[in-house]
Amino acid sequence: MKHSTSHRNCPSSGKTLCGRRRLPEDGKPKDECGVYGIFGSEEASNYTYLGLYALQHRGQESAGIVSSDGERLYRYAGMGQVAHVFEKEKLDQLYGHAAIGHNRYSTTGASFLRNAQPIRVDSNLGSFALAHNGNLVNGWDVRKELERNGSIFQTTVDSEVIFHLMARSGLTDFLDAFIAALRRIEGAYSLLVLTSTALYAARDPMGFRPLVMGRHKKSGAVVFASETCAFDITDVEYERDIEPGEIVRVTDQGVESFHPFGETPESLCIFENIYFSRPDSYIFNRSVYEVRKNLGRELALEHPVDADCVVAVPDSSVVAALGYAEQSGLPYVTGLIRSHYIGRTFIEPEQKIRDFGARIKYNVVRSAIEGKRIVLVDDSIMRGTTSRKLIKMMKNAGAKEIHMRISAPPTRFPCFYGIDIPTRNELIASSHTPEEIQKYLRVDSLGYMSVESALRAMEIPGVASNRWCDACFTGRYPILFDSSEYGNQKDLFTEFMIEEVR
Amino acid sequence: MKHSTSHRNCPSSGKTLCGRRRLPEDGKPKDECGVYGIFGSEEASNYTYLGLYALQHRGQESAGIVSSDGERLYRYAGMGQVAHVFEKEKLDQLYGHAAIGHNRYSTTGASFLRNAQPIRVDSNLGSFALAHNGNLVNGWDVRKELERNGSIFQTTVDSEVIFHLMARSGLTDFLDAFIAALRRIEGAYSLLVLTSTALYAARDPMGFRPLVMGRHKKSGAVVFASETCAFDITDVEYERDIEPGEIVRVTDQGVESFHPFGETPESLCIFENIYFSRPDSYIFNRSVYEVRKNLGRELALEHPVDADCVVAVPDSSVVAALGYAEQSGLPYVTGLIRSHYIGRTFIEPEQKIRDFGARIKYNVVRSAIEGKRIVLVDDSIMRGTTSRKLIKMMKNAGAKEIHMRISAPPTRFPCFYGIDIPTRNELIASSHTPEEIQKYLRVDSLGYMSVESALRAMEIPGVASNRWCDACFTGRYPILFDSSEYGNQKDLFTEFMIEEVR
Amino acid sequence: MKHSTSHRNCPSSGKTLCGRRRLPEDGKPKDECGVYGIFGSEEASNYTYLGLYALQHRGQESAGIVSSDGERLYRYAGMGQVAHVFEKEKLDQLYGHAAIGHNRYSTTGASFLRNAQPIRVDSNLGSFALAHNGNLVNGWDVRKELERNGSIFQTTVDSEVIFHLMARSGLTDFLDAFIAALRRIEGAYSLLVLTSTALYAARDPMGFRPLVMGRHKKSGAVVFASETCAFDITDVEYERDIEPGEIVRVTDQGVESFHPFGETPESLCIFENIYFSRPDSYIFNRSVYEVRKNLGRELALEHPVDADCVVAVPDSSVVAALGYAEQSGLPYVTGLIRSHYIGRTFIEPEQKIRDFGARIKYNVVRSAIEGKRIVLVDDSIMRGTTSRKLIKMMKNAGAKEIHMRISAPPTRFPCFYGIDIPTRNELIASSHTPEEIQKYLRVDSLGYMSVESALRAMEIPGVASNRWCDACFTGRYPILFDSSEYGNQKDLFTEFMIEEVR
Amino acid sequence: MKHSTSHRNCPSSGKTLCGRRRLPEDGKPKDECGVYGIFGSEEASNYTYLGLYALQHRGQESAGIVSSDGERLYRYAGMGQVAHVFEKEKLDQLYGHAAIGHNRYSTTGASFLRNAQPIRVDSNLGSFALAHNGNLVNGWDVRKELERNGSIFQTTVDSEVIFHLMARSGLTDFLDAFIAALRRIEGAYSLLVLTSTALYAARDPMGFRPLVMGRHKKSGAVVFASETCAFDITDVEYERDIEPGEIVRVTDQGVESFHPFGETPESLCIFENIYFSRPDSYIFNRSVYEVRKNLGRELALEHPVDADCVVAVPDSSVVAALGYAEQSGLPYVTGLIRSHYIGRTFIEPEQKIRDFGARIKYNVVRSAIEGKRIVLVDDSIMRGTTSRKLIKMMKNAGAKEIHMRISAPPTRFPCFYGIDIPTRNELIASSHTPEEIQKYLRVDSLGYMSVESALRAMEIPGVASNRWCDACFTGRYPILFDSSEYGNQKDLFTEFMIEEVR
């Protein structure tokens, strides 16, 4: 009885590539998730839906909601953007006064329906559900240990270990078990947990990822979200940030706060302000808009240039470009247009169009840039491939000079705390000097911010200073761990269930 | 912070009914599953697909296949019939030389995608998948115990406990762990288990459900299936039945057989022959066709009647009706036509049509029965409601007399071994005498087989006698257990995840 | 400026084959349509839906309903079977007290959504809709003439010409225009036409296709249908057949009958009784069941054989086989099982399974036929390919002798009146003698009915004799026309819109 | 036989509202279509797909492509955005070297699949297809006249009359018939017509809508599009505008130009530059970007104000706002964020959220506007409802003063040439003075451009002056017709097929 193990119809040459997650097409880092939770509203699932809609930029692979009516949990999740996943009929079946929701991007775990959060389980602690933004650095180790002791995992989401740690804790009080589980995990997490009678919000002791709390104006319902932009759409008043290391429990009895981890040094993600969050949000007690404007101003101070106008790579770099324009006195022009109609499966011609990947997303406004010396402001360069194409398109359209300015320091190190930055090999700044990058991009000059300037931009008058995680720029990782092991983890998580045919 | 827990838009009055599994519409018992497995063929997943297609009558709620290429497992499953779930593109991605497949009806666990089998997990014993036909009587108890020890379940399929028992066994040899898990469970199971390198087939010690083994004629691949009809479509030659209590392992090295449970008294499901299996199948070493013909003959001997013709309730009772016709010398006529075009969501007029439920499935051939004295042969009466409607339709069409004959004894007890028979309260024969049932159905006479006649019909010349499970007729359950508890289990399994919105 | 006209990705070698309609897979002729209409019921569209469901065997490519509320027409149509096309929400929007519906198979016109009937137009005669069962022999000529005069066609349905003829008639009375149009067309048609205020039923002067009329028992609504089986499901009492050449108009004022064509010789399709209609239907004043039983009896008288049992090719030949069994005294056995689970896109293994096409639809009941001398009754042989496979399967399963008996004369000529019989080249009986066919099929004997016997089987005691169209057997076409032209027409209709990408 | 004509389940009160086209939600006028055509490329349909993608802003209701391989036409169309309508498999079946495509918004005709363009017919002039941007002012009259003469229409698209006029012209030369038909119609049209061997581009004598011509750089294929942004994505070099009244024919023989209408006064749509076209496009020989910047500058000159910053209503007003900022010296800030994730069916909570319609699309950047005196630049006010909500949101977020500036004159009259401007009753400027509007909007001041300033902004150094249609501002309609009749037409077209259930 012989057989071959050859892969039929596997389109790529190496079989390990089949089914692998596509890398981000535009070369931009991706945030991994947005969370929203509400307790005490007649329309909990409707508000959660709207909150997820406002947080759509934090993840578009899947969306899910779990609600509670005080007795049971109800769950619905699907692949895609929240407005496509949910129909009225589905929301109407998500009964109850409390709900949590999740937009997923996926740093760990392949993008399959079964990985869609919130995850929900039944256990000796009852039924409960969890929505997670962040990344556990010891998730793989804990998982392997749990597996050795006979735990069986059904998703490849790293936060599934929290359920198992809780279920195996031997503790019968839910909060005790939750804290015990959190003591075992390390990394970045902004978590929402829903039981039939309570909603928990927790942030890791270093507070890598944002998590804000507010009150629904009409009903007084307590609301949590990754960013305040989700409050605006649902008529919620911002109250405060969940503190690093804090656990908040909301029940019919009211709101309680716990600090099981004591004092810990904070380490807020600087990239949330630089790139991820929406400019209309407040996170880490700051207006993202103000920080980005500061970044642009600092950039202009640090890297001035004799030019005719400032152009932003839309949409995320617009505010920094305006800051640069303001500081430099140069006019800001919309030299690039971004298409917002892009569909899931874009069809490329057989005979390749030059710079197709960039063209499908951006178009140059020729009359705005023709014959001009341009300051092109972007918020990051990862691989540099898309930037190179954009620059070529602009030169072809008649730009006389292009002076690229990055409103962040060079991204040289991967993130282990929840942001999908390419591996070191792929990060151009990891192995090339700014001069080399300038040459590769074919720009007339290139200026990155210094880490010092970036940190200075975080300082807002009237807001207490914070400590930031700048590991992606400096390699100074606030949580020590064996990063070679982690590479392993990430790979394994990614590969883990590529066999699920979808 | 007040809130109501009222259910918005819940269409039924009591909330516990929302989302509950619909009861079988035609009042017929349902088998719960069909399984098919193959090892050693280049087209393992294609053959499994065809095998499932031939076993479609055993379950139409979901279909799934897991394949192995010697290194990895690949899985795809979906809701609905196999020909709708699978497209060529999906099958092409189910690489490898071995595969197992499953058609699900669901006796336990709500009908959600995540309950679709084969279930697949990663554990300390590696990746493996399982397809199960049957029902565990202690599934709930074992599950609760595992949960108390911190196991977390993600499906409501009773056989998920097998994974957990294996993972927690502490044993490192796969077969040892498998046997250890099987020792802990009780009930009916015909199991197929696929690892990256081996295919296991196992049947419970009493052998409730069928499981046959054959060889693919061209490739020599080893094949397992619930019924031999799945062999015919895939060009497989029947070799033998898997014995009660036997475990067969197929690897590249060949086929091995294990009997870890020693000698045990067999207890084959008599209902498989009476109703479930296809008449073109051989199960339990018998031709289903022959057994059914015997049932019809015995019925004619036990309950003769002066009539003009014999009519079958199609499709399952046709062979028994032909047996009755042969023995009695009465002509067989097709007095009822069954529609095969029925869709998922049949729309009933607002102003109800009389006997709509029966009409949508059956129509009377007036000219075949008008003015006739009819023997109406059916293979079972569960609630009696559909039979009553059919009889009314036939009387309205001019049938002069209707003598109902059932090719089985009265179904008075529920099944705990994998057949979805209604609860005792719903089984008309459980609380009514044949005379009362005759009156309710408004037939001119009613004859059930005796258990003795039914058992006699199982005797085929040249085939060794077997011992049968006739608990649904006699209440003599071959495995003792607390059935009040079980009712509980079944309910809980059914309710368990009604909250999953689909 | 050069270019190639080569077809990219056209899977077949010759480009004219791309997109061509697939020939019927089982070698059976196909009827082209079922129609249902109702006037005067609050639930007109619901009843039409049910009526179409009962007529599903007459066409499964598309289904559509147009309703009227006395002012407007509402339409919905889709590809596929009626129970899949319609959801409750759609039916609820088909307002009004009158409706007509259509199941399409398609003899002319490719199978695209725009060809789904009922067709509906707005014209100088107002809005109206039409559902057609049959085939116009001069449809192509009339269409070409209309096109020459500037008419533009949007479907390839042959009956679209009726709209244009009406609109161009210059007549302002709807009935006058309708009659004027019908005078111009030749061929087979059983038509339902719905305006905002009236429902018309019309049958061509020769009455090729059936059309029956009844009354809804509760509401008194007038109902029309292709067969009476559609009456049974909707609680409608059969009143009478629409006569050949009759037009019936139903309005709020009541029912009127018109006979604009005077006396014409009738020519009823004999094949409706032999094969197409459901055995529980009455058409042409006859029970289909009785006719088929007669066919079987006559067949037994004409072609007796010394054998052990009678086997039918299910489902359509079962009644004839029972008739044969009754007359011959041989027992009827279910030696073949037919699968009813077949899906749209059945996937065949790469390494072909022998006789796959037949296996996927039929399986042999080995124990019923092993060692037996069998009379195999079928109702037609078109190409003979499927029969040959079935016979091989039966021989492989141990059938000792197979004596094939066809409950119809040899099908030697195509039909131009609405039945999709293969072309003469493909019809095995067109170019081969029964002896040659017997040899091809590898049966031990083969017996076709004579035309005389078939006609004799149509005679039912107490029912007036009728004249039949037996052109498919005899080549005696009741309407003269240039059939070489027609072949042209058919081809052109079929090809006409293959360019519509779906 | 009684019946009621009551509408079951009609959700709105008046039945004529059922199924009616929803009005644009954001109160912005809608353009009705984008067209793209190519002749002479191996990948004609792929390029057309990309061109339509770049023109997506001109219509999102449906998308379609018809291609030609020199012998046949191939068509595919669907509802929705182009990237969702087309899959690779569909494009691969659109064979050939020539293609035309269409994005539809729909000013006339309900939004049903059968109205999706390009429309394709078979006629006495052969097979051909048409894609239309514009609106015919005598479409209804011509249609009614054609219907009186027996033409039957199957869509409610106004340009369907062109087919009928051509087919009935009696002319056998395609171009002659085309010209004859165009002589009968009046209004705005930029047309692409595809036959099996030729591609025609035509623009109405007044040239209301844009239509540009270019050459594909690699293949030399001739390309037409509504705007040049569709050239950029497909690597096409702009050659020239199609002139008002010009017909261009492209065949294998080359490009020919015809001017059948002689000299006519041009009347270019001013609104294309003000609002519709993409700022990266050149239309009417002008850079849209430059015109918009000019509009902003002129606006600043005409309506200066003492303020802190300039905010645009994104996305269409950004360039005008930058022009205002430049001229006024005030800083431009991104005070409003627009969401681009909006889905088809957005679910609103039961208990309405204040200003929900605006919130779902826009969010205020509080820190950018808090305490500021703001110049809010928008390009139009139609009903004023959305503007009012936006202003309220900005005031709630702390804006100290809001001075609204409109980069266009007051929109007081409907457009009959292809732009979906609300009716006069709905246009706030039609019945209210700027003072009243200012009060309604609750802004601190309001400034509209004068018509003179707007026309001045159209003047670009080095570009010849043009004559503009400013009827929406002035009521000076360049084509005289009975506009009361037209209202009728529009209504009728809209209502015409609301009965099509979708």
Short mmCIF file of N, CA, C and O in Angstrom, two decimals, chain D residues 397-444:
data_model
loop_
_atom_site.label_atom_id
_atom_site.label_comp_id
_atom_site.label_asym_id
_atom_site.label_seq_id
_atom_site.Cartn_x
_atom_site.Cartn_y
_atom_site.Cartn_z
N ALA D 397 -18.83 69.90 20.37
CA ALA D 397 -17.43 69.56 20.63
C ALA D 397 -16.61 70.80 20.99
O ALA D 397 -15.39 70.72 21.14
N GLY D 398 -17.27 71.95 21.08
CA GLY D 398 -16.56 73.12 21.59
C GLY D 398 -16.19 74.19 20.57
O GLY D 398 -15.48 75.14 20.92
N ALA D 399 -16.65 74.04 19.32
CA ALA D 399 -16.34 75.09 18.34
C ALA D 399 -16.96 76.40 18.83
O ALA D 399 -18.14 76.45 19.19
N LYS D 400 -16.17 77.46 18.82
CA LYS D 400 -16.64 78.74 19.37
C LYS D 400 -17.54 79.44 18.36
O LYS D 400 -18.62 79.93 18.71
N GLU D 401 -17.07 79.51 17.12
CA GLU D 401 -17.87 80.10 16.06
C GLU D 401 -17.75 79.21 14.83
O GLU D 401 -16.69 78.62 14.60
N ILE D 402 -18.82 79.15 14.05
CA ILE D 402 -18.72 78.42 12.79
C ILE D 402 -19.21 79.34 11.67
O ILE D 402 -20.35 79.81 11.69
N HIS D 403 -18.33 79.59 10.74
CA HIS D 403 -18.65 80.41 9.59
C HIS D 403 -18.67 79.52 8.36
O HIS D 403 -17.62 79.07 7.90
N MET D 404 -19.85 79.24 7.88
CA MET D 404 -19.95 78.29 6.77
C MET D 404 -19.72 79.01 5.45
O MET D 404 -20.26 80.10 5.22
N ARG D 405 -18.90 78.37 4.61
CA ARG D 405 -18.60 78.93 3.30
C ARG D 405 -18.81 77.84 2.27
O ARG D 405 -18.27 76.73 2.40
N ILE D 406 -19.61 78.17 1.25
CA ILE D 406 -19.95 77.17 0.23
C ILE D 406 -19.19 77.51 -1.05
O ILE D 406 -19.33 78.62 -1.58
N SER D 407 -18.43 76.54 -1.55
CA SER D 407 -17.61 76.80 -2.74
C SER D 407 -18.43 76.65 -4.02
O SER D 407 -17.97 76.07 -5.00
N ALA D 408 -19.64 77.19 -3.97
CA ALA D 408 -20.54 77.16 -5.12
C ALA D 408 -21.68 78.13 -4.82
O ALA D 408 -21.92 78.47 -3.66
N PRO D 409 -22.39 78.58 -5.86
CA PRO D 409 -23.58 79.40 -5.61
C PRO D 409 -24.70 78.53 -5.02
O PRO D 409 -24.61 77.30 -5.04
N PRO D 410 -25.76 79.13 -4.50
CA PRO D 410 -26.87 78.35 -3.95
C PRO D 410 -27.49 77.44 -5.02
O PRO D 410 -27.76 77.90 -6.14
N THR D 411 -27.69 76.20 -4.67
CA THR D 411 -28.31 75.25 -5.59
C THR D 411 -29.82 75.40 -5.46
O THR D 411 -30.42 75.01 -4.46
N ARG D 412 -30.42 76.00 -6.51
CA ARG D 412 -31.83 76.35 -6.39
C ARG D 412 -32.72 75.62 -7.38
O ARG D 412 -33.94 75.65 -7.26
N PHE D 413 -32.13 74.96 -8.37
CA PHE D 413 -32.94 74.34 -9.42
C PHE D 413 -32.48 72.90 -9.66
O PHE D 413 -31.29 72.62 -9.57
N PRO D 414 -33.42 72.05 -10.02
CA PRO D 414 -33.04 70.65 -10.31
C PRO D 414 -32.25 70.57 -11.61
O PRO D 414 -32.28 71.48 -12.43
N CYS D 415 -31.54 69.48 -11.78
CA CYS D 415 -30.79 69.24 -13.00
C CYS D 415 -31.55 68.23 -13.85
O CYS D 415 -32.05 67.24 -13.33
N PHE D 416 -31.65 68.49 -15.14
CA PHE D 416 -32.29 67.54 -16.04
C PHE D 416 -31.28 66.87 -16.96
O PHE D 416 -31.64 66.21 -17.91
N TYR D 417 -30.01 67.04 -16.64
CA TYR D 417 -28.96 66.56 -17.54
C TYR D 417 -28.07 65.52 -16.88
O TYR D 417 -26.91 65.36 -17.24
N GLY D 418 -28.62 64.84 -15.89
CA GLY D 418 -27.88 63.68 -15.41
C GLY D 418 -27.35 63.75 -14.00
O GLY D 418 -26.62 62.87 -13.56
N ILE D 419 -27.73 64.79 -13.25
CA ILE D 419 -27.29 64.85 -11.87
C ILE D 419 -28.51 64.75 -10.98
O ILE D 419 -29.53 65.39 -11.24
N ASP D 420 -28.40 63.95 -9.94
CA ASP D 420 -29.55 63.70 -9.10
C ASP D 420 -29.65 64.72 -7.98
O ASP D 420 -29.31 64.45 -6.84
N ILE D 421 -30.07 65.91 -8.35
CA ILE D 421 -30.30 66.97 -7.37
C ILE D 421 -31.73 66.82 -6.88
O ILE D 421 -32.63 66.51 -7.66
N PRO D 422 -31.96 66.99 -5.58
CA PRO D 422 -33.34 66.88 -5.08
C PRO D 422 -34.29 67.83 -5.82
O PRO D 422 -33.86 68.77 -6.49
N THR D 423 -35.57 67.59 -5.68
CA THR D 423 -36.56 68.45 -6.32
C THR D 423 -36.55 69.84 -5.67
O THR D 423 -36.01 70.01 -4.57
N ARG D 424 -37.18 70.79 -6.34
CA ARG D 424 -37.16 72.17 -5.83
C ARG D 424 -37.69 72.25 -4.40
O ARG D 424 -37.15 72.99 -3.58
N ASN D 425 -38.73 71.51 -4.11
CA ASN D 425 -39.30 71.56 -2.76
C ASN D 425 -38.26 71.20 -1.71
O ASN D 425 -38.28 71.69 -0.60
N GLU D 426 -37.38 70.32 -2.08
CA GLU D 426 -36.41 69.83 -1.11
C GLU D 426 -35.18 70.71 -1.04
O GLU D 426 -34.47 70.70 -0.04
N LEU D 427 -34.90 71.45 -2.09
CA LEU D 427 -33.70 72.29 -2.11
C LEU D 427 -33.91 73.50 -1.22
O LEU D 427 -34.72 74.38 -1.52
N ILE D 428 -33.16 73.56 -0.14
CA ILE D 428 -33.40 74.63 0.82
C ILE D 428 -33.19 76.01 0.19
O ILE D 428 -33.94 76.95 0.47
N ALA D 429 -32.20 76.14 -0.71
CA ALA D 429 -31.90 77.44 -1.30
C ALA D 429 -32.96 77.87 -2.31
O ALA D 429 -32.99 79.02 -2.75
N SER D 430 -33.82 76.95 -2.66
CA SER D 430 -34.85 77.25 -3.63
C SER D 430 -35.95 78.11 -3.01
O SER D 430 -36.62 78.88 -3.68
N SER D 431 -36.13 77.99 -1.72
CA SER D 431 -37.23 78.70 -1.06
C SER D 431 -36.78 79.52 0.13
O SER D 431 -37.60 80.10 0.84
N HIS D 432 -35.48 79.54 0.38
CA HIS D 432 -35.00 80.30 1.54
C HIS D 432 -33.84 81.20 1.14
O HIS D 432 -33.01 80.83 0.31
N THR D 433 -33.78 82.34 1.79
CA THR D 433 -32.66 83.24 1.58
C THR D 433 -31.45 82.72 2.35
O THR D 433 -31.60 81.94 3.30
N PRO D 434 -30.26 83.15 1.96
CA PRO D 434 -29.07 82.78 2.73
C PRO D 434 -29.23 83.09 4.21
O PRO D 434 -28.77 82.31 5.07
N GLU D 435 -29.89 84.20 4.54
CA GLU D 435 -30.07 84.55 5.96
C GLU D 435 -30.89 83.48 6.67
O GLU D 435 -30.61 83.08 7.79
N GLU D 436 -31.97 83.06 5.98
CA GLU D 436 -32.81 82.04 6.58
C GLU D 436 -32.05 80.71 6.73
O GLU D 436 -32.20 80.00 7.72
N ILE D 437 -31.26 80.43 5.73
CA ILE D 437 -30.48 79.18 5.80
C ILE D 437 -29.46 79.24 6.93
O ILE D 437 -29.30 78.29 7.69
N GLN D 438 -28.82 80.40 7.05
CA GLN D 438 -27.86 80.58 8.15
C GLN D 438 -28.52 80.31 9.50
O GLN D 438 -27.95 79.65 10.38
N LYS D 439 -29.73 80.82 9.63
CA LYS D 439 -30.48 80.65 10.87
C LYS D 439 -30.81 79.17 11.09
O LYS D 439 -30.68 78.63 12.20
N TYR D 440 -31.26 78.53 10.03
CA TYR D 440 -31.62 77.12 10.12
C TYR D 440 -30.42 76.27 10.51
O TYR D 440 -30.50 75.36 11.33
N LEU D 441 -29.27 76.61 9.91
CA LEU D 441 -28.07 75.82 10.18
C LEU D 441 -27.43 76.18 11.52
O LEU D 441 -26.57 75.47 12.02
N ARG D 442 -27.88 77.32 12.09
CA ARG D 442 -27.32 77.83 13.35
C ARG D 442 -25.82 78.11 13.24
O ARG D 442 -25.05 77.78 14.14
N VAL D 443 -25.43 78.68 12.12
CA VAL D 443 -24.04 79.08 11.97
C VAL D 443 -23.91 80.59 12.22
O VAL D 443 -24.89 81.33 12.13
N ASP D 444 -22.71 80.98 12.50
CA ASP D 444 -22.49 82.38 12.83
C ASP D 444 -22.47 83.27 11.60
O ASP D 444 -22.74 84.45 11.67
#
